[in-house]
Coordinates of N, CA and C in Angstrom, one line a residue:
X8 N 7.7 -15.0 -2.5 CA 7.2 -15.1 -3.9 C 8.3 -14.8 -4.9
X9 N 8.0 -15.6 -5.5 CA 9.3 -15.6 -6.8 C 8.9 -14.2 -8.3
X10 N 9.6 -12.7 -8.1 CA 9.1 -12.3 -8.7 C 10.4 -12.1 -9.5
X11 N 10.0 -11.4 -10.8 CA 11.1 -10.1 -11.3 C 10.6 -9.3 -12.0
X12 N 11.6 -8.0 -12.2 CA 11.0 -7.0 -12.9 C 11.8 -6.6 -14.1
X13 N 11.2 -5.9 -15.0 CA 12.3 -5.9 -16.7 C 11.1 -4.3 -17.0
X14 N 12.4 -3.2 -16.8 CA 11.6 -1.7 -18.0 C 11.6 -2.2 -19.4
X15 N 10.4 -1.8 -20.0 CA 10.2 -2.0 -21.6 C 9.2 -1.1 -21.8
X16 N 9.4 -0.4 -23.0 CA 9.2 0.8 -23.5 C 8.1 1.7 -22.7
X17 N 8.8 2.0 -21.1 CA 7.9 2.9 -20.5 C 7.3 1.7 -19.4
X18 N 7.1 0.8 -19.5 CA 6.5 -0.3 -18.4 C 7.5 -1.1 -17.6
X19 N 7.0 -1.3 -16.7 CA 7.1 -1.7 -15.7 C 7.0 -3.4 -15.7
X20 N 7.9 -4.2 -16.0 CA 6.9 -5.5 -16.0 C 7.2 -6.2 -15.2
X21 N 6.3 -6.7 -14.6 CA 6.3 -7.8 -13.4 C 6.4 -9.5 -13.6
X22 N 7.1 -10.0 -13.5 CA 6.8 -11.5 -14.3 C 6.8 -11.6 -12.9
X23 N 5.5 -13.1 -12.9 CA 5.6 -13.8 -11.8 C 6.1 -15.1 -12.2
X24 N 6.8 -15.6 -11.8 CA 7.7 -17.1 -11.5 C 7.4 -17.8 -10.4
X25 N 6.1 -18.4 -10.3 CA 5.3 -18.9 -9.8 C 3.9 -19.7 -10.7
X26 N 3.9 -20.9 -10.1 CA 2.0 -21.6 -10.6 C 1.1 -21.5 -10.2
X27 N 1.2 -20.6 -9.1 CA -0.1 -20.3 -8.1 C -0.2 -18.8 -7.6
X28 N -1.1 -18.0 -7.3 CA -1.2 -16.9 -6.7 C -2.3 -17.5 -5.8
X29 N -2.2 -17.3 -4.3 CA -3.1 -18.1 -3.3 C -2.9 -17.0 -2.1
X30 N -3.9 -18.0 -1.4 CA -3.8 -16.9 0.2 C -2.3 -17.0 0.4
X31 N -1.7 -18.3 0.4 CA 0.1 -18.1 0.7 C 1.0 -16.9 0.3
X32 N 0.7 -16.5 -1.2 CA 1.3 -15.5 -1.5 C 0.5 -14.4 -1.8
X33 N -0.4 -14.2 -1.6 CA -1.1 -12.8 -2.7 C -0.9 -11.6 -1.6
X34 N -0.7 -12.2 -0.5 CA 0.0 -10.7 0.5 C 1.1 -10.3 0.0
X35 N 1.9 -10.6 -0.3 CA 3.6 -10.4 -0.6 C 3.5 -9.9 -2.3
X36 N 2.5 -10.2 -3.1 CA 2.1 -9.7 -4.5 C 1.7 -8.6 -4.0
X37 N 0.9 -8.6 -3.1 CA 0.1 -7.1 -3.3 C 1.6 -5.4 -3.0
X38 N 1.6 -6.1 -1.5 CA 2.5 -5.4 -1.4 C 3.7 -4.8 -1.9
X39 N 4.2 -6.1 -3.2 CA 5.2 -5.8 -4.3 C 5.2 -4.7 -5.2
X40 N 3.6 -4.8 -5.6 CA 3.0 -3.7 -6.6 C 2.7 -2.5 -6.0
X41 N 2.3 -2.6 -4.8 CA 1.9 -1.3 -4.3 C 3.3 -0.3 -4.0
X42 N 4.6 -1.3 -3.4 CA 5.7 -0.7 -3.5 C 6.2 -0.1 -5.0
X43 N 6.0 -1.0 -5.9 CA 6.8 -0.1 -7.3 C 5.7 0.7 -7.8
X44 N 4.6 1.1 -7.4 CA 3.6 2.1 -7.4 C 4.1 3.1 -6.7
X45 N 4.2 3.1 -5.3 CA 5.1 4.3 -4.5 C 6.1 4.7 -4.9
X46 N 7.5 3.8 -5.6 CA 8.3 4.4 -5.7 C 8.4 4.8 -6.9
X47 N 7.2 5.3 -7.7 CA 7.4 5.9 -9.0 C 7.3 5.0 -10.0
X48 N 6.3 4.1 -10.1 CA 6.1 3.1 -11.4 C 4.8 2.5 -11.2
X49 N 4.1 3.4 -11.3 CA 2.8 3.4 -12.2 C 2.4 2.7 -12.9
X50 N 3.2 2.6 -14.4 CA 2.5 1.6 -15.4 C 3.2 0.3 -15.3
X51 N 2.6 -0.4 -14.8 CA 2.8 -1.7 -14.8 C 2.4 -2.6 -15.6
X52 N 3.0 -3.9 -16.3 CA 2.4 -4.8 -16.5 C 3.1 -6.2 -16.2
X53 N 1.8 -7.1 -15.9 CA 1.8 -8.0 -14.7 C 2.1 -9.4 -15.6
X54 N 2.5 -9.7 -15.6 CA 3.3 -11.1 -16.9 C 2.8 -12.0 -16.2
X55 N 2.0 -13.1 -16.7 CA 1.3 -14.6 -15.7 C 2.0 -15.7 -16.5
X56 N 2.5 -15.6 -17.5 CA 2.7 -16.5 -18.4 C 2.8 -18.4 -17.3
X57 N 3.3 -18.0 -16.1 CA 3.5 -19.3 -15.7 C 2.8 -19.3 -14.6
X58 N 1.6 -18.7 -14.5 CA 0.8 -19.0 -13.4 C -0.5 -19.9 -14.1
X59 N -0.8 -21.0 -13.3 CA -1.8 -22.1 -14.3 C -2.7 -21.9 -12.8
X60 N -2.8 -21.2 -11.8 CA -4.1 -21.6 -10.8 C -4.0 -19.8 -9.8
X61 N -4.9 -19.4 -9.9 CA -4.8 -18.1 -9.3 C -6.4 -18.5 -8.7
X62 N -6.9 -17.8 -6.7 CA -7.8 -17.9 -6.3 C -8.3 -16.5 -5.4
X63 N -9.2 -16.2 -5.1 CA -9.9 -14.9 -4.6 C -8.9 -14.0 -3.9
X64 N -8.4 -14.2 -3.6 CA -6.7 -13.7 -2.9 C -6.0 -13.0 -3.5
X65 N -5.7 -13.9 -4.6 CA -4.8 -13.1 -5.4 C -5.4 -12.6 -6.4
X66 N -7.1 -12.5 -6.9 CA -7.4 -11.8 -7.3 C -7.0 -10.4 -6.8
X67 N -7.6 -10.7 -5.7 CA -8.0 -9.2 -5.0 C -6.4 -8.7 -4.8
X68 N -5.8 -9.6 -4.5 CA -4.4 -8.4 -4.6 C -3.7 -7.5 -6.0
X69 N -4.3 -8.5 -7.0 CA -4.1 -7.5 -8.6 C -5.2 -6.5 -8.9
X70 N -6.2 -6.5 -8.1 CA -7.1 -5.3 -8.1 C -7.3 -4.3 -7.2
X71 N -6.2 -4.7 -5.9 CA -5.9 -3.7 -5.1 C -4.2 -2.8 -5.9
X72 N -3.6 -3.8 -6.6 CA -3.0 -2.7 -7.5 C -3.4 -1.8 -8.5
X73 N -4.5 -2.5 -9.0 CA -5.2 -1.8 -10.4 C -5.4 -0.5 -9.7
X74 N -6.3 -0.8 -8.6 CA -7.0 0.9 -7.7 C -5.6 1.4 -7.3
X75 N -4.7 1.3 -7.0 CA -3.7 2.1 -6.2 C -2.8 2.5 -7.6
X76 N -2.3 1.9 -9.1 CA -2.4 2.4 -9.8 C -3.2 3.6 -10.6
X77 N -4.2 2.7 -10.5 CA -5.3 4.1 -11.1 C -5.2 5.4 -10.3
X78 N -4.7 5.4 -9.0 CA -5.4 6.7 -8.1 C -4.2 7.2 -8.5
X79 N -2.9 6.7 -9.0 CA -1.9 7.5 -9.3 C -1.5 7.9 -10.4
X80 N -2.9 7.7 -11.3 CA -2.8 8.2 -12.8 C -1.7 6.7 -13.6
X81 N -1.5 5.7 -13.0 CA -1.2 4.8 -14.0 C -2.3 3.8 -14.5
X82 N -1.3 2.6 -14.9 CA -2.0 1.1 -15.5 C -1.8 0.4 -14.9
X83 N -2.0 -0.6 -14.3 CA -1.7 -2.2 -14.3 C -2.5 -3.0 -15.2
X84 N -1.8 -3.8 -16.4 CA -2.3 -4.2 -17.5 C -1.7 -5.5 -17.0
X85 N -2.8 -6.7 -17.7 CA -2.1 -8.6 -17.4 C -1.7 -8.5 -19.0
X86 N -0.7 -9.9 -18.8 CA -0.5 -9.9 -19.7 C -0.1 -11.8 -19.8
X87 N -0.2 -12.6 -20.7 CA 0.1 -14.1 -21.5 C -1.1 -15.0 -20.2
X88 N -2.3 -14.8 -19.7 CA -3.0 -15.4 -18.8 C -2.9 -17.1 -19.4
X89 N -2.6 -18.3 -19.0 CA -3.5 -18.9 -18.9 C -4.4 -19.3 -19.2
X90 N -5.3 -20.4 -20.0 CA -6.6 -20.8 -20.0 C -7.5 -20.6 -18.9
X91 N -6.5 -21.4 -17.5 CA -7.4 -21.5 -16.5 C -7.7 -20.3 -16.0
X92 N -6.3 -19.5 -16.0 CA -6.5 -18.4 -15.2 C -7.3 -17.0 -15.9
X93 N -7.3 -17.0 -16.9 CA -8.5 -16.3 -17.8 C -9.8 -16.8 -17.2
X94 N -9.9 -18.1 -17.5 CA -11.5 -18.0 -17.0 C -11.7 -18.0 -15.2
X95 N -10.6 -17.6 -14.9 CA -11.6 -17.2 -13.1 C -11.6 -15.4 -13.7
X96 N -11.0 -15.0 -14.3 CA -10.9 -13.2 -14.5 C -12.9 -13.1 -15.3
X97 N -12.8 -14.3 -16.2 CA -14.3 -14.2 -16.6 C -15.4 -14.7 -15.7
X98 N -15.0 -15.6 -15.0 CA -16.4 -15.6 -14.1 C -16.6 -14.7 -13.3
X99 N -15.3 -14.0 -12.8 CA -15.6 -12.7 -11.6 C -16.0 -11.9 -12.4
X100 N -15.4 -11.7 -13.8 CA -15.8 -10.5 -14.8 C -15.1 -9.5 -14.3
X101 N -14.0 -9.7 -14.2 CA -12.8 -8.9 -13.8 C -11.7 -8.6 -15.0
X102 N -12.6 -9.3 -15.9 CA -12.1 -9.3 -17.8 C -12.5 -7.9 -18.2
X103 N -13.4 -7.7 -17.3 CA -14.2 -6.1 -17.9 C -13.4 -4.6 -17.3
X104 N -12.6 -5.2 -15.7 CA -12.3 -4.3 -15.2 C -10.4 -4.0 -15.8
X105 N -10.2 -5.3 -16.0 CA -8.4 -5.4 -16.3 C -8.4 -5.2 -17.9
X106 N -7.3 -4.2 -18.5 CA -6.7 -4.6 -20.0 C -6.1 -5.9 -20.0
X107 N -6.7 -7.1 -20.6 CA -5.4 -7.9 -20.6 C -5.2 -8.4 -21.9
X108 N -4.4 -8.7 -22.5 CA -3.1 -8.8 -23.7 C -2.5 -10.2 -23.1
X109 N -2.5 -10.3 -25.3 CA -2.2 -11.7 -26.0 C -0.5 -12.0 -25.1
X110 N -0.3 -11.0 -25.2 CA 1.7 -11.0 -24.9 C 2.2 -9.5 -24.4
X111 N 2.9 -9.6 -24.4 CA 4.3 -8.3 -23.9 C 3.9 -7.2 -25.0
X112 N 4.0 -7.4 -26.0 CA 4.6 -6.7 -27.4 C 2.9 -5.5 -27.1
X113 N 1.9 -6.6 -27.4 CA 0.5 -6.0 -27.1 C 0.3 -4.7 -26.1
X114 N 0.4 -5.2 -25.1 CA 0.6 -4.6 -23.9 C 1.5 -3.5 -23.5
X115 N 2.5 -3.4 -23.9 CA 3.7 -2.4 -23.7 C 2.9 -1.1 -24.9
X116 N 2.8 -2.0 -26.4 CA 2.4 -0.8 -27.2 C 0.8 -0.5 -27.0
X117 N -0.3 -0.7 -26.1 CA -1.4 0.1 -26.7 C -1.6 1.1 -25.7
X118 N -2.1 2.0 -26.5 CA -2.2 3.5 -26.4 C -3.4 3.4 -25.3
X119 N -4.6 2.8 -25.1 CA -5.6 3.0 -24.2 C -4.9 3.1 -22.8

């Protein structure tokens, strides 16, 4: 999986460089996050900007970071979703469970 990571003001950001999060990759996502969780980076935020198709997979692998975040007192916040990929976050209603933000700027500064 084509990732990278960039510190900004206190976060962690993940960009994924990819159009799909699927069974192919959402093992190798999950594991990504849960490592920069172990090694001391907690607040994360997850950049989609170029993901146009994400499916139950890779849901579940951004909400097995959210829980493994959360247990360690961080965030995993999304951030630039997609049309498409916003509306699978609202049919699962996983809009309710994730902060997710317009852009970077959003995301890096809110206090919640």
């Amino acid at each position: 999986m084509n990732l990278t990571q960039q510190q900004l003001d206190g976060f962690n950001v993940l960009h994924i460089n990819e159009e799909r999060i699927d069974a192919h990759n959402s093992s190798d996502l999950k594991a990504f996050i849960i490592d920069m969780i172990e090694e001391g980076e907690p607040n994360i935020v997850v950049q989609l900007q170029q993901v146009k198709f994400i499916d139950s997979s890779g849901l579940g692998a951004l909400l097995a970071g959210f829980k493994h975040a959360t247990a360690k007192s961080g965030k995993l916040a999304l951030s630039n979703l997609q049309p498409q990929v916003l509306s699978m976050f609202e049919l699962t209603r996983l809009n309710r469970v994730f902060e997710i933000y317009n852009n970077l700027d959003e995301a890096t500064t809110s206090e919640s």
